[in-house]
Amino acid sequence: MIRKPDQTADAGGTNVGRDNSGTIIHGLSPEQAEIMWQNREAALRGDLERAHGAENALSQAQRALAQAELDAVTAKLADFEAAYVELQKVVADLRQQAGNASSDELQAANDALSGGDIEMARAIYRGIVDRAEM
């Protein structure tokens, strides 16, 4: 979601985008980031618990990926200050490259950041930078 420039991060989540006036990037407050990661952790735990009883619900590889993501989210919550600094760096990096990004890339970055997936947002950023350097 792209917000108007006069909106603040306290009004919602993380947004990376552009409008006619230029680049718009809003970050998450520390409280919003913590809640986001707590919600993701709870969702992943629920998915894994449901998958444990239903072998066909998720393949072994999918369960391993979900467990790895859960471990990453749990680590972020365990060292929240460092994870929050990392999140802000990714948002700042995206801010610098937003002018080189497509609307789809900006939406994907929004979705990744809103879901707490810093690694995906960083991968999108690297793709933007790589293409801009060509």
PDB file of C-alpha atoms in Angstrom:
ATOM      1  CA  MET A   1       0.000   0.000   0.000  1.00  0.00           C
ATOM      2  CA  ILE A   2       1.379   3.420  -0.907  1.00  0.00           C
ATOM      3  CA  ARG A   3       0.428   6.112   1.547  1.00  0.00           C
ATOM      4  CA  LYS A   4       0.157   9.850   1.138  1.00  0.00           C
ATOM      5  CA  PRO A   5       3.255  11.760   2.266  1.00  0.00           C
ATOM      6  CA  ASP A   6       1.506  13.306   5.267  1.00  0.00           C
ATOM      7  CA  GLN A   7       0.815   9.945   6.891  1.00  0.00           C
ATOM      8  CA  THR A   8       3.187   8.620   9.529  1.00  0.00           C
ATOM      9  CA  ALA A   9       4.442   5.168  10.356  1.00  0.00           C
ATOM     10  CA  ASP A  10       2.268   5.221  13.473  1.00  0.00           C
ATOM     11  CA  ALA A  11      -0.807   5.223  11.229  1.00  0.00           C
ATOM     12  CA  GLY A  12       0.013   1.805   9.793  1.00  0.00           C
ATOM     13  CA  GLY A  13       2.775  -0.524   8.696  1.00  0.00           C
ATOM     14  CA  THR A  14       5.835  -0.352   6.516  1.00  0.00           C
ATOM     15  CA  ASN A  15       5.368   1.196   3.116  1.00  0.00           C
ATOM     16  CA  VAL A  16       7.806   1.685   0.306  1.00  0.00           C
ATOM     17  CA  GLY A  17       6.560   3.501  -2.734  1.00  0.00           C
ATOM     18  CA  ARG A  18       6.383   6.509  -5.018  1.00  0.00           C
ATOM     19  CA  ASP A  19       3.798   9.074  -5.885  1.00  0.00           C
ATOM     20  CA  ASN A  20       3.872  12.251  -7.980  1.00  0.00           C
ATOM     21  CA  SER A  21       5.828  14.081  -5.293  1.00  0.00           C
ATOM     22  CA  GLY A  22       8.615  11.489  -5.096  1.00  0.00           C
ATOM     23  CA  THR A  23       9.602   8.527  -2.988  1.00  0.00           C
ATOM     24  CA  ILE A  24       7.563   7.540   0.051  1.00  0.00           C
ATOM     25  CA  ILE A  25       8.942   5.120   2.580  1.00  0.00           C
ATOM     26  CA  HIS A  26       7.533   4.656   6.029  1.00  0.00           C
ATOM     27  CA  GLY A  27       9.046   2.319   8.549  1.00  0.00           C
ATOM     28  CA  LEU A  28       7.620   0.462  11.468  1.00  0.00           C
ATOM     29  CA  SER A  29       7.875   1.748  14.986  1.00  0.00           C
ATOM     30  CA  PRO A  30       9.704  -0.607  17.340  1.00  0.00           C
ATOM     31  CA  GLU A  31       6.364  -1.607  18.861  1.00  0.00           C
ATOM     32  CA  GLN A  32       4.858  -2.365  15.439  1.00  0.00           C
ATOM     33  CA  ALA A  33       7.915  -4.397  14.423  1.00  0.00           C
ATOM     34  CA  GLU A  34       7.799  -6.438  17.605  1.00  0.00           C
ATOM     35  CA  ILE A  35       4.083  -7.137  17.203  1.00  0.00           C
ATOM     36  CA  MET A  36       4.611  -8.039  13.531  1.00  0.00           C
ATOM     37  CA  TRP A  37       7.313 -10.577  14.400  1.00  0.00           C
ATOM     38  CA  GLN A  38       5.313 -11.956  17.339  1.00  0.00           C
ATOM     39  CA  ASN A  39       2.311 -12.478  15.051  1.00  0.00           C
ATOM     40  CA  ARG A  40       4.487 -14.163  12.413  1.00  0.00           C
ATOM     41  CA  GLU A  41       6.053 -16.393  15.056  1.00  0.00           C
ATOM     42  CA  ALA A  42       2.612 -17.447  16.325  1.00  0.00           C
ATOM     43  CA  ALA A  43       1.387 -18.143  12.781  1.00  0.00           C
ATOM     44  CA  LEU A  44       4.448 -20.253  11.963  1.00  0.00           C
ATOM     45  CA  ARG A  45       4.152 -22.206  15.206  1.00  0.00           C
ATOM     46  CA  GLY A  46       0.502 -22.895  14.408  1.00  0.00           C
ATOM     47  CA  ASP A  47       1.342 -24.004  10.861  1.00  0.00           C
ATOM     48  CA  LEU A  48       4.030 -26.360  12.124  1.00  0.00           C
ATOM     49  CA  GLU A  49       1.803 -27.800  14.856  1.00  0.00           C
ATOM     50  CA  ARG A  50      -0.982 -28.478  12.348  1.00  0.00           C
ATOM     51  CA  ALA A  51       1.486 -29.954   9.856  1.00  0.00           C
ATOM     52  CA  HIS A  52       2.977 -32.248  12.489  1.00  0.00           C
ATOM     53  CA  GLY A  53      -0.277 -34.173  12.779  1.00  0.00           C
ATOM     54  CA  ALA A  54      -1.077 -34.167   9.075  1.00  0.00           C
ATOM     55  CA  GLU A  55       1.859 -35.543   7.140  1.00  0.00           C
ATOM     56  CA  ASN A  56       0.335 -34.611   3.779  1.00  0.00           C
ATOM     57  CA  ALA A  57      -0.408 -30.995   4.748  1.00  0.00           C
ATOM     58  CA  LEU A  58       3.191 -29.899   4.256  1.00  0.00           C
ATOM     59  CA  SER A  59       6.020 -31.804   2.656  1.00  0.00           C
ATOM     60  CA  GLN A  60       9.129 -32.421   4.689  1.00  0.00           C
ATOM     61  CA  ALA A  61      10.924 -29.693   2.722  1.00  0.00           C
ATOM     62  CA  GLN A  62       8.097 -27.225   3.382  1.00  0.00           C
ATOM     63  CA  ARG A  63       8.186 -28.051   7.097  1.00  0.00           C
ATOM     64  CA  ALA A  64      11.946 -27.489   7.116  1.00  0.00           C
ATOM     65  CA  LEU A  65      11.511 -24.098   5.439  1.00  0.00           C
ATOM     66  CA  ALA A  66       8.766 -23.125   7.885  1.00  0.00           C
ATOM     67  CA  GLN A  67      10.961 -24.232  10.801  1.00  0.00           C
ATOM     68  CA  ALA A  68      13.889 -22.207   9.444  1.00  0.00           C
ATOM     69  CA  GLU A  69      11.663 -19.133   9.120  1.00  0.00           C
ATOM     70  CA  LEU A  70      10.327 -19.700  12.642  1.00  0.00           C
ATOM     71  CA  ASP A  71      13.891 -19.950  13.951  1.00  0.00           C
ATOM     72  CA  ALA A  72      14.782 -16.681  12.181  1.00  0.00           C
ATOM     73  CA  VAL A  73      11.754 -14.855  13.596  1.00  0.00           C
ATOM     74  CA  THR A  74      12.428 -16.220  17.083  1.00  0.00           C
ATOM     75  CA  ALA A  75      16.030 -15.009  16.812  1.00  0.00           C
ATOM     76  CA  LYS A  76      14.806 -11.537  15.820  1.00  0.00           C
ATOM     77  CA  LEU A  77      12.585 -11.410  18.886  1.00  0.00           C
ATOM     78  CA  ALA A  78      15.409 -12.673  21.106  1.00  0.00           C
ATOM     79  CA  ASP A  79      17.711  -9.863  19.900  1.00  0.00           C
ATOM     80  CA  PHE A  80      15.035  -7.359  19.037  1.00  0.00           C
ATOM     81  CA  GLU A  81      17.191  -4.229  19.077  1.00  0.00           C
ATOM     82  CA  ALA A  82      19.624  -5.626  16.498  1.00  0.00           C
ATOM     83  CA  ALA A  83      16.763  -6.944  14.352  1.00  0.00           C
ATOM     84  CA  TYR A  84      15.037  -3.564  14.454  1.00  0.00           C
ATOM     85  CA  VAL A  85      18.246  -1.787  13.403  1.00  0.00           C
ATOM     86  CA  GLU A  86      18.544  -4.265  10.506  1.00  0.00           C
ATOM     87  CA  LEU A  87      14.929  -3.602   9.501  1.00  0.00           C
ATOM     88  CA  GLN A  88      15.533   0.150   9.463  1.00  0.00           C
ATOM     89  CA  LYS A  89      18.665  -0.328   7.336  1.00  0.00           C
ATOM     90  CA  VAL A  90      16.730  -2.319   4.751  1.00  0.00           C
ATOM     91  CA  VAL A  91      14.046   0.387   4.655  1.00  0.00           C
ATOM     92  CA  ALA A  92      16.752   3.058   4.225  1.00  0.00           C
ATOM     93  CA  ASP A  93      18.411   1.043   1.435  1.00  0.00           C
ATOM     94  CA  LEU A  94      15.067   0.689  -0.328  1.00  0.00           C
ATOM     95  CA  ARG A  95      14.464   4.421   0.064  1.00  0.00           C
ATOM     96  CA  GLN A  96      17.674   5.109  -1.838  1.00  0.00           C
ATOM     97  CA  GLN A  97      16.705   2.789  -4.695  1.00  0.00           C
ATOM     98  CA  ALA A  98      12.941   3.357  -4.874  1.00  0.00           C
ATOM     99  CA  GLY A  99      13.360   5.596  -7.929  1.00  0.00           C
ATOM    100  CA  ASN A 100      14.873   2.636  -9.801  1.00  0.00           C
ATOM    101  CA  ALA A 101      12.190   0.171  -8.723  1.00  0.00           C
ATOM    102  CA  SER A 102       9.055  -0.921 -10.526  1.00  0.00           C
ATOM    103  CA  SER A 103       5.679  -0.709  -8.821  1.00  0.00           C
ATOM    104  CA  ASP A 104       5.676  -4.509  -8.550  1.00  0.00           C
ATOM    105  CA  GLU A 105       9.049  -4.476  -6.808  1.00  0.00           C
ATOM    106  CA  LEU A 106       7.881  -1.795  -4.402  1.00  0.00           C
ATOM    107  CA  GLN A 107       4.743  -3.794  -3.636  1.00  0.00           C
ATOM    108  CA  ALA A 108       6.795  -6.948  -3.113  1.00  0.00           C
ATOM    109  CA  ALA A 109       9.129  -5.045  -0.773  1.00  0.00           C
ATOM    110  CA  ASN A 110       6.092  -3.706   1.128  1.00  0.00           C
ATOM    111  CA  ASP A 111       4.670  -7.188   1.441  1.00  0.00           C
ATOM    112  CA  ALA A 112       7.985  -8.658   2.583  1.00  0.00           C
ATOM    113  CA  LEU A 113       8.587  -5.946   5.166  1.00  0.00           C
ATOM    114  CA  SER A 114       5.013  -6.044   6.407  1.00  0.00           C
ATOM    115  CA  GLY A 115       5.369  -9.791   6.855  1.00  0.00           C
ATOM    116  CA  GLY A 116       8.656  -9.393   8.701  1.00  0.00           C
ATOM    117  CA  ASP A 117      10.669 -11.006   5.926  1.00  0.00           C
ATOM    118  CA  ILE A 118      13.742  -8.792   5.915  1.00  0.00           C
ATOM    119  CA  GLU A 119      15.688 -11.315   3.862  1.00  0.00           C
ATOM    120  CA  MET A 120      13.141 -11.162   1.028  1.00  0.00           C
ATOM    121  CA  ALA A 121      13.127  -7.355   1.130  1.00  0.00           C
ATOM    122  CA  ARG A 122      16.921  -7.379   0.979  1.00  0.00           C
ATOM    123  CA  ALA A 123      16.823  -9.732  -2.033  1.00  0.00           C
ATOM    124  CA  ILE A 124      14.415  -7.367  -3.798  1.00  0.00           C
ATOM    125  CA  TYR A 125      16.751  -4.461  -2.992  1.00  0.00           C
ATOM    126  CA  ARG A 126      19.742  -6.358  -4.436  1.00  0.00           C
ATOM    127  CA  GLY A 127      17.753  -7.044  -7.613  1.00  0.00           C
ATOM    128  CA  ILE A 128      16.921  -3.353  -7.961  1.00  0.00           C
ATOM    129  CA  VAL A 129      20.558  -2.343  -7.422  1.00  0.00           C
ATOM    130  CA  ASP A 130      21.878  -4.982  -9.813  1.00  0.00           C
ATOM    131  CA  ARG A 131      19.496  -3.856 -12.549  1.00  0.00           C
ATOM    132  CA  ALA A 132      20.300  -0.163 -11.928  1.00  0.00           C
ATOM    133  CA  GLU A 133      24.025  -0.872 -12.271  1.00  0.00           C
ATOM    134  CA  MET A 134      23.627  -2.519 -15.687  1.00  0.00           C
TER     135      MET A 134
END
